[in-house]
Amino acid sequence: MNTTVKIKKLRENAVVPKRATEGSAGADLYACIDQPLTIAPGSLVMVPTGIALELPETGLAAFLFARSGLGVKHGICLSNGVGVVDSDYRGEVCVGLCNVSDKEYTVQPLERIAQMVIMPVVCADFTEAEQLSDTARGSGGFGSTGNK
């Protein structure tokens, strides 16, 4: 399935997201910064990408994920786990990064910092109910379906 996402550069040096290979699910997002940015161990930073986007329909959202190389090799993850860019958001896409390692990491200008995947979403309506249907699991929570 292909779709077109409009990208607006908010700064001259911004890089339009691109997929590294034909089979890549995510498009790389780039740090639109003028100077290197060092993330101390345990610290959080917000990194601008210099772009805004327009998704073609309300049934889509852009999800921001960590780049596996940054996470596995350097302990650089998204500070909110997964970023969500709603279809009606038109502001700058920024990436919250955190350093969960014990070493500083320096983000370079135009470094690939995250990946963006465009996915369908169900825009549900919510209604309050007095009762919910019964299931075999019921209200069993965390770990309730594993080995005992």
mmCIF file of the C-alpha atoms, coordinates in Angstrom:
data_MODEL
# 
_entry.id   MODEL 
# 
loop_
_atom_site.group_PDB 
_atom_site.id 
_atom_site.type_symbol 
_atom_site.label_atom_id 
_atom_site.label_alt_id 
_atom_site.label_comp_id 
_atom_site.label_asym_id 
_atom_site.label_entity_id 
_atom_site.label_seq_id 
_atom_site.pdbx_PDB_ins_code 
_atom_site.Cartn_x 
_atom_site.Cartn_y 
_atom_site.Cartn_z 
_atom_site.occupancy 
_atom_site.B_iso_or_equiv 
_atom_site.pdbx_formal_charge 
_atom_site.auth_seq_id 
_atom_site.auth_comp_id 
_atom_site.auth_asym_id 
_atom_site.auth_atom_id 
_atom_site.pdbx_PDB_model_num 
ATOM 1   C CA . MET A 1 1   ? 0.000   0.000   0.000  1.00 0.00 ? 1   MET A CA 1 
ATOM 2   C CA . ASN A 1 2   ? 1.455   3.379   -1.000 1.00 0.00 ? 2   ASN A CA 1 
ATOM 3   C CA . THR A 1 3   ? 0.267   6.777   0.086  1.00 0.00 ? 3   THR A CA 1 
ATOM 4   C CA . THR A 1 4   ? 1.650   10.277  -0.297 1.00 0.00 ? 4   THR A CA 1 
ATOM 5   C CA . VAL A 1 5   ? 2.561   12.338  2.750  1.00 0.00 ? 5   VAL A CA 1 
ATOM 6   C CA . LYS A 1 6   ? 3.213   16.031  2.178  1.00 0.00 ? 6   LYS A CA 1 
ATOM 7   C CA . ILE A 1 7   ? 6.370   17.327  3.871  1.00 0.00 ? 7   ILE A CA 1 
ATOM 8   C CA . LYS A 1 8   ? 7.035   21.016  4.529  1.00 0.00 ? 8   LYS A CA 1 
ATOM 9   C CA . LYS A 1 9   ? 10.591  22.063  5.324  1.00 0.00 ? 9   LYS A CA 1 
ATOM 10  C CA . LEU A 1 10  ? 10.491  24.567  8.165  1.00 0.00 ? 10  LEU A CA 1 
ATOM 11  C CA . ARG A 1 11  ? 14.231  25.203  7.935  1.00 0.00 ? 11  ARG A CA 1 
ATOM 12  C CA . GLU A 1 12  ? 16.493  25.281  4.909  1.00 0.00 ? 12  GLU A CA 1 
ATOM 13  C CA . ASN A 1 13  ? 18.789  22.509  6.175  1.00 0.00 ? 13  ASN A CA 1 
ATOM 14  C CA . ALA A 1 14  ? 15.934  20.103  7.022  1.00 0.00 ? 14  ALA A CA 1 
ATOM 15  C CA . VAL A 1 15  ? 16.024  16.700  5.325  1.00 0.00 ? 15  VAL A CA 1 
ATOM 16  C CA . VAL A 1 16  ? 12.889  15.155  3.862  1.00 0.00 ? 16  VAL A CA 1 
ATOM 17  C CA . PRO A 1 17  ? 12.327  11.704  5.461  1.00 0.00 ? 17  PRO A CA 1 
ATOM 18  C CA . LYS A 1 18  ? 13.389  8.768   3.320  1.00 0.00 ? 18  LYS A CA 1 
ATOM 19  C CA . ARG A 1 19  ? 13.281  5.011   3.508  1.00 0.00 ? 19  ARG A CA 1 
ATOM 20  C CA . ALA A 1 20  ? 16.749  3.433   3.319  1.00 0.00 ? 20  ALA A CA 1 
ATOM 21  C CA . THR A 1 21  ? 15.622  0.470   1.209  1.00 0.00 ? 21  THR A CA 1 
ATOM 22  C CA . GLU A 1 22  ? 12.555  -0.520  -0.777 1.00 0.00 ? 22  GLU A CA 1 
ATOM 23  C CA . GLY A 1 23  ? 11.554  -2.920  2.012  1.00 0.00 ? 23  GLY A CA 1 
ATOM 24  C CA . SER A 1 24  ? 12.070  -0.450  4.876  1.00 0.00 ? 24  SER A CA 1 
ATOM 25  C CA . ALA A 1 25  ? 8.893   0.097   6.873  1.00 0.00 ? 25  ALA A CA 1 
ATOM 26  C CA . GLY A 1 26  ? 10.190  3.305   8.422  1.00 0.00 ? 26  GLY A CA 1 
ATOM 27  C CA . ALA A 1 27  ? 11.517  6.503   6.913  1.00 0.00 ? 27  ALA A CA 1 
ATOM 28  C CA . ASP A 1 28  ? 14.526  8.034   8.620  1.00 0.00 ? 28  ASP A CA 1 
ATOM 29  C CA . LEU A 1 29  ? 14.112  11.319  10.494 1.00 0.00 ? 29  LEU A CA 1 
ATOM 30  C CA . TYR A 1 30  ? 17.118  13.625  10.737 1.00 0.00 ? 30  TYR A CA 1 
ATOM 31  C CA . ALA A 1 31  ? 18.314  15.977  13.473 1.00 0.00 ? 31  ALA A CA 1 
ATOM 32  C CA . CYS A 1 32  ? 17.861  19.530  12.192 1.00 0.00 ? 32  CYS A CA 1 
ATOM 33  C CA . ILE A 1 33  ? 20.373  21.137  14.520 1.00 0.00 ? 33  ILE A CA 1 
ATOM 34  C CA . ASP A 1 34  ? 23.209  23.584  13.860 1.00 0.00 ? 34  ASP A CA 1 
ATOM 35  C CA . GLN A 1 35  ? 25.600  22.268  16.510 1.00 0.00 ? 35  GLN A CA 1 
ATOM 36  C CA . PRO A 1 36  ? 26.287  18.814  17.957 1.00 0.00 ? 36  PRO A CA 1 
ATOM 37  C CA . LEU A 1 37  ? 24.014  18.030  20.908 1.00 0.00 ? 37  LEU A CA 1 
ATOM 38  C CA . THR A 1 38  ? 25.372  15.892  23.747 1.00 0.00 ? 38  THR A CA 1 
ATOM 39  C CA . ILE A 1 39  ? 22.947  13.755  25.741 1.00 0.00 ? 39  ILE A CA 1 
ATOM 40  C CA . ALA A 1 40  ? 24.292  12.921  29.190 1.00 0.00 ? 40  ALA A CA 1 
ATOM 41  C CA . PRO A 1 41  ? 23.485  9.539   30.764 1.00 0.00 ? 41  PRO A CA 1 
ATOM 42  C CA . GLY A 1 42  ? 19.951  9.620   32.170 1.00 0.00 ? 42  GLY A CA 1 
ATOM 43  C CA . SER A 1 43  ? 19.085  12.846  30.343 1.00 0.00 ? 43  SER A CA 1 
ATOM 44  C CA . LEU A 1 44  ? 16.231  13.751  28.007 1.00 0.00 ? 44  LEU A CA 1 
ATOM 45  C CA . VAL A 1 45  ? 16.430  16.089  25.013 1.00 0.00 ? 45  VAL A CA 1 
ATOM 46  C CA . MET A 1 46  ? 13.996  17.282  22.363 1.00 0.00 ? 46  MET A CA 1 
ATOM 47  C CA . VAL A 1 47  ? 15.504  17.228  18.889 1.00 0.00 ? 47  VAL A CA 1 
ATOM 48  C CA . PRO A 1 48  ? 13.850  19.165  16.052 1.00 0.00 ? 48  PRO A CA 1 
ATOM 49  C CA . THR A 1 49  ? 13.583  17.627  12.588 1.00 0.00 ? 49  THR A CA 1 
ATOM 50  C CA . GLY A 1 50  ? 12.827  20.879  10.772 1.00 0.00 ? 50  GLY A CA 1 
ATOM 51  C CA . ILE A 1 51  ? 9.791   19.380  9.038  1.00 0.00 ? 51  ILE A CA 1 
ATOM 52  C CA . ALA A 1 52  ? 6.025   19.417  9.330  1.00 0.00 ? 52  ALA A CA 1 
ATOM 53  C CA . LEU A 1 53  ? 3.783   16.911  7.593  1.00 0.00 ? 53  LEU A CA 1 
ATOM 54  C CA . GLU A 1 54  ? 0.304   16.455  6.244  1.00 0.00 ? 54  GLU A CA 1 
ATOM 55  C CA . LEU A 1 55  ? -1.195  12.989  6.299  1.00 0.00 ? 55  LEU A CA 1 
ATOM 56  C CA . PRO A 1 56  ? -3.751  12.445  3.530  1.00 0.00 ? 56  PRO A CA 1 
ATOM 57  C CA . GLU A 1 57  ? -6.567  11.150  5.743  1.00 0.00 ? 57  GLU A CA 1 
ATOM 58  C CA . THR A 1 58  ? -7.763  10.959  9.347  1.00 0.00 ? 58  THR A CA 1 
ATOM 59  C CA . GLY A 1 59  ? -7.427  7.172   9.345  1.00 0.00 ? 59  GLY A CA 1 
ATOM 60  C CA . LEU A 1 60  ? -3.614  7.457   9.318  1.00 0.00 ? 60  LEU A CA 1 
ATOM 61  C CA . ALA A 1 61  ? -1.041  8.533   11.875 1.00 0.00 ? 61  ALA A CA 1 
ATOM 62  C CA . ALA A 1 62  ? 2.736   8.796   11.837 1.00 0.00 ? 62  ALA A CA 1 
ATOM 63  C CA . PHE A 1 63  ? 4.441   6.744   14.542 1.00 0.00 ? 63  PHE A CA 1 
ATOM 64  C CA . LEU A 1 64  ? 7.994   7.561   15.594 1.00 0.00 ? 64  LEU A CA 1 
ATOM 65  C CA . PHE A 1 65  ? 10.217  4.698   16.702 1.00 0.00 ? 65  PHE A CA 1 
ATOM 66  C CA . ALA A 1 66  ? 13.796  4.448   17.907 1.00 0.00 ? 66  ALA A CA 1 
ATOM 67  C CA . ARG A 1 67  ? 16.469  3.522   15.394 1.00 0.00 ? 67  ARG A CA 1 
ATOM 68  C CA . SER A 1 68  ? 17.681  0.073   16.375 1.00 0.00 ? 68  SER A CA 1 
ATOM 69  C CA . GLY A 1 69  ? 21.375  0.969   15.953 1.00 0.00 ? 69  GLY A CA 1 
ATOM 70  C CA . LEU A 1 70  ? 21.114  3.942   18.302 1.00 0.00 ? 70  LEU A CA 1 
ATOM 71  C CA . GLY A 1 71  ? 19.169  1.926   20.862 1.00 0.00 ? 71  GLY A CA 1 
ATOM 72  C CA . VAL A 1 72  ? 21.225  -1.270  20.823 1.00 0.00 ? 72  VAL A CA 1 
ATOM 73  C CA . LYS A 1 73  ? 24.693  0.241   20.346 1.00 0.00 ? 73  LYS A CA 1 
ATOM 74  C CA . HIS A 1 74  ? 24.354  3.485   22.314 1.00 0.00 ? 74  HIS A CA 1 
ATOM 75  C CA . GLY A 1 75  ? 21.272  3.278   24.580 1.00 0.00 ? 75  GLY A CA 1 
ATOM 76  C CA . ILE A 1 76  ? 19.539  6.163   22.795 1.00 0.00 ? 76  ILE A CA 1 
ATOM 77  C CA . CYS A 1 77  ? 15.765  5.626   22.846 1.00 0.00 ? 77  CYS A CA 1 
ATOM 78  C CA . LEU A 1 78  ? 12.639  7.708   22.425 1.00 0.00 ? 78  LEU A CA 1 
ATOM 79  C CA . SER A 1 79  ? 11.747  9.323   25.728 1.00 0.00 ? 79  SER A CA 1 
ATOM 80  C CA . ASN A 1 80  ? 8.032   8.620   25.219 1.00 0.00 ? 80  ASN A CA 1 
ATOM 81  C CA . GLY A 1 81  ? 8.490   5.061   23.935 1.00 0.00 ? 81  GLY A CA 1 
ATOM 82  C CA . VAL A 1 82  ? 6.667   5.697   20.663 1.00 0.00 ? 82  VAL A CA 1 
ATOM 83  C CA . GLY A 1 83  ? 5.851   9.128   19.317 1.00 0.00 ? 83  GLY A CA 1 
ATOM 84  C CA . VAL A 1 84  ? 2.467   9.681   17.700 1.00 0.00 ? 84  VAL A CA 1 
ATOM 85  C CA . VAL A 1 85  ? 1.872   12.398  15.099 1.00 0.00 ? 85  VAL A CA 1 
ATOM 86  C CA . ASP A 1 86  ? -1.863  12.834  14.613 1.00 0.00 ? 86  ASP A CA 1 
ATOM 87  C CA . SER A 1 87  ? -3.364  13.450  11.174 1.00 0.00 ? 87  SER A CA 1 
ATOM 88  C CA . ASP A 1 88  ? -4.448  16.987  12.104 1.00 0.00 ? 88  ASP A CA 1 
ATOM 89  C CA . TYR A 1 89  ? -1.091  18.129  13.558 1.00 0.00 ? 89  TYR A CA 1 
ATOM 90  C CA . ARG A 1 90  ? 0.744   20.652  11.382 1.00 0.00 ? 90  ARG A CA 1 
ATOM 91  C CA . GLY A 1 91  ? 3.563   21.749  13.695 1.00 0.00 ? 91  GLY A CA 1 
ATOM 92  C CA . GLU A 1 92  ? 7.198   20.723  13.637 1.00 0.00 ? 92  GLU A CA 1 
ATOM 93  C CA . VAL A 1 93  ? 7.908   17.055  14.192 1.00 0.00 ? 93  VAL A CA 1 
ATOM 94  C CA . CYS A 1 94  ? 10.335  16.818  17.108 1.00 0.00 ? 94  CYS A CA 1 
ATOM 95  C CA . VAL A 1 95  ? 11.861  13.681  18.579 1.00 0.00 ? 95  VAL A CA 1 
ATOM 96  C CA . GLY A 1 96  ? 12.274  13.225  22.330 1.00 0.00 ? 96  GLY A CA 1 
ATOM 97  C CA . LEU A 1 97  ? 15.430  11.211  22.958 1.00 0.00 ? 97  LEU A CA 1 
ATOM 98  C CA . CYS A 1 98  ? 16.754  9.749   26.194 1.00 0.00 ? 98  CYS A CA 1 
ATOM 99  C CA . ASN A 1 99  ? 20.106  8.248   27.036 1.00 0.00 ? 99  ASN A CA 1 
ATOM 100 C CA . VAL A 1 100 ? 19.699  5.069   29.073 1.00 0.00 ? 100 VAL A CA 1 
ATOM 101 C CA . SER A 1 101 ? 23.395  4.193   28.840 1.00 0.00 ? 101 SER A CA 1 
ATOM 102 C CA . ASP A 1 102 ? 26.192  5.153   31.227 1.00 0.00 ? 102 ASP A CA 1 
ATOM 103 C CA . LYS A 1 103 ? 28.065  7.147   28.554 1.00 0.00 ? 103 LYS A CA 1 
ATOM 104 C CA . GLU A 1 104 ? 27.439  10.497  26.903 1.00 0.00 ? 104 GLU A CA 1 
ATOM 105 C CA . TYR A 1 105 ? 26.189  10.411  23.334 1.00 0.00 ? 105 TYR A CA 1 
ATOM 106 C CA . THR A 1 106 ? 26.513  13.294  20.891 1.00 0.00 ? 106 THR A CA 1 
ATOM 107 C CA . VAL A 1 107 ? 23.913  13.765  18.180 1.00 0.00 ? 107 VAL A CA 1 
ATOM 108 C CA . GLN A 1 108 ? 25.459  15.300  15.072 1.00 0.00 ? 108 GLN A CA 1 
ATOM 109 C CA . PRO A 1 109 ? 23.671  17.763  12.776 1.00 0.00 ? 109 PRO A CA 1 
ATOM 110 C CA . LEU A 1 110 ? 21.643  15.854  10.149 1.00 0.00 ? 110 LEU A CA 1 
ATOM 111 C CA . GLU A 1 111 ? 22.166  12.520  11.957 1.00 0.00 ? 111 GLU A CA 1 
ATOM 112 C CA . ARG A 1 112 ? 19.382  9.972   11.589 1.00 0.00 ? 112 ARG A CA 1 
ATOM 113 C CA . ILE A 1 113 ? 17.689  9.998   15.002 1.00 0.00 ? 113 ILE A CA 1 
ATOM 114 C CA . ALA A 1 114 ? 14.428  8.066   14.627 1.00 0.00 ? 114 ALA A CA 1 
ATOM 115 C CA . GLN A 1 115 ? 12.247  6.310   12.101 1.00 0.00 ? 115 GLN A CA 1 
ATOM 116 C CA . MET A 1 116 ? 8.721   7.227   11.123 1.00 0.00 ? 116 MET A CA 1 
ATOM 117 C CA . VAL A 1 117 ? 6.132   4.641   10.092 1.00 0.00 ? 117 VAL A CA 1 
ATOM 118 C CA . ILE A 1 118 ? 2.783   5.691   8.624  1.00 0.00 ? 118 ILE A CA 1 
ATOM 119 C CA . MET A 1 119 ? 0.068   3.329   9.845  1.00 0.00 ? 119 MET A CA 1 
ATOM 120 C CA . PRO A 1 120 ? -3.704  3.111   9.813  1.00 0.00 ? 120 PRO A CA 1 
ATOM 121 C CA . VAL A 1 121 ? -5.563  3.837   13.015 1.00 0.00 ? 121 VAL A CA 1 
ATOM 122 C CA . VAL A 1 122 ? -9.106  3.103   14.114 1.00 0.00 ? 122 VAL A CA 1 
ATOM 123 C CA . CYS A 1 123 ? -10.827 6.329   15.111 1.00 0.00 ? 123 CYS A CA 1 
ATOM 124 C CA . ALA A 1 124 ? -13.131 4.817   17.723 1.00 0.00 ? 124 ALA A CA 1 
ATOM 125 C CA . ASP A 1 125 ? -16.097 6.366   19.441 1.00 0.00 ? 125 ASP A CA 1 
ATOM 126 C CA . PHE A 1 126 ? -16.331 5.646   23.163 1.00 0.00 ? 126 PHE A CA 1 
ATOM 127 C CA . THR A 1 127 ? -19.474 5.008   25.124 1.00 0.00 ? 127 THR A CA 1 
ATOM 128 C CA . GLU A 1 128 ? -19.916 4.379   28.826 1.00 0.00 ? 128 GLU A CA 1 
ATOM 129 C CA . ALA A 1 129 ? -21.395 0.969   29.679 1.00 0.00 ? 129 ALA A CA 1 
ATOM 130 C CA . GLU A 1 130 ? -22.789 -0.529  32.880 1.00 0.00 ? 130 GLU A CA 1 
ATOM 131 C CA . GLN A 1 131 ? -21.622 -4.033  31.923 1.00 0.00 ? 131 GLN A CA 1 
ATOM 132 C CA . LEU A 1 132 ? -18.918 -5.575  29.723 1.00 0.00 ? 132 LEU A CA 1 
ATOM 133 C CA . SER A 1 133 ? -19.172 -9.022  28.160 1.00 0.00 ? 133 SER A CA 1 
ATOM 134 C CA . ASP A 1 134 ? -17.574 -11.999 29.922 1.00 0.00 ? 134 ASP A CA 1 
ATOM 135 C CA . THR A 1 135 ? -14.477 -13.733 28.501 1.00 0.00 ? 135 THR A CA 1 
ATOM 136 C CA . ALA A 1 136 ? -12.382 -16.728 29.557 1.00 0.00 ? 136 ALA A CA 1 
ATOM 137 C CA . ARG A 1 137 ? -9.629  -14.362 30.710 1.00 0.00 ? 137 ARG A CA 1 
ATOM 138 C CA . GLY A 1 138 ? -11.932 -11.979 32.529 1.00 0.00 ? 138 GLY A CA 1 
ATOM 139 C CA . SER A 1 139 ? -10.055 -9.346  34.497 1.00 0.00 ? 139 SER A CA 1 
ATOM 140 C CA . GLY A 1 140 ? -6.801  -11.365 34.693 1.00 0.00 ? 140 GLY A CA 1 
ATOM 141 C CA . GLY A 1 141 ? -3.990  -8.846  34.250 1.00 0.00 ? 141 GLY A CA 1 
ATOM 142 C CA . PHE A 1 142 ? -0.236  -8.826  33.934 1.00 0.00 ? 142 PHE A CA 1 
ATOM 143 C CA . GLY A 1 143 ? 1.177   -12.330 33.688 1.00 0.00 ? 143 GLY A CA 1 
ATOM 144 C CA . SER A 1 144 ? -2.230  -13.976 33.998 1.00 0.00 ? 144 SER A CA 1 
ATOM 145 C CA . THR A 1 145 ? -1.940  -15.917 30.725 1.00 0.00 ? 145 THR A CA 1 
ATOM 146 C CA . GLY A 1 146 ? 1.618   -17.231 31.258 1.00 0.00 ? 146 GLY A CA 1 
ATOM 147 C CA . ASN A 1 147 ? 2.928   -20.366 32.967 1.00 0.00 ? 147 ASN A CA 1 
ATOM 148 C CA . LYS A 1 148 ? 2.148   -20.609 36.656 1.00 0.00 ? 148 LYS A CA 1 
# 
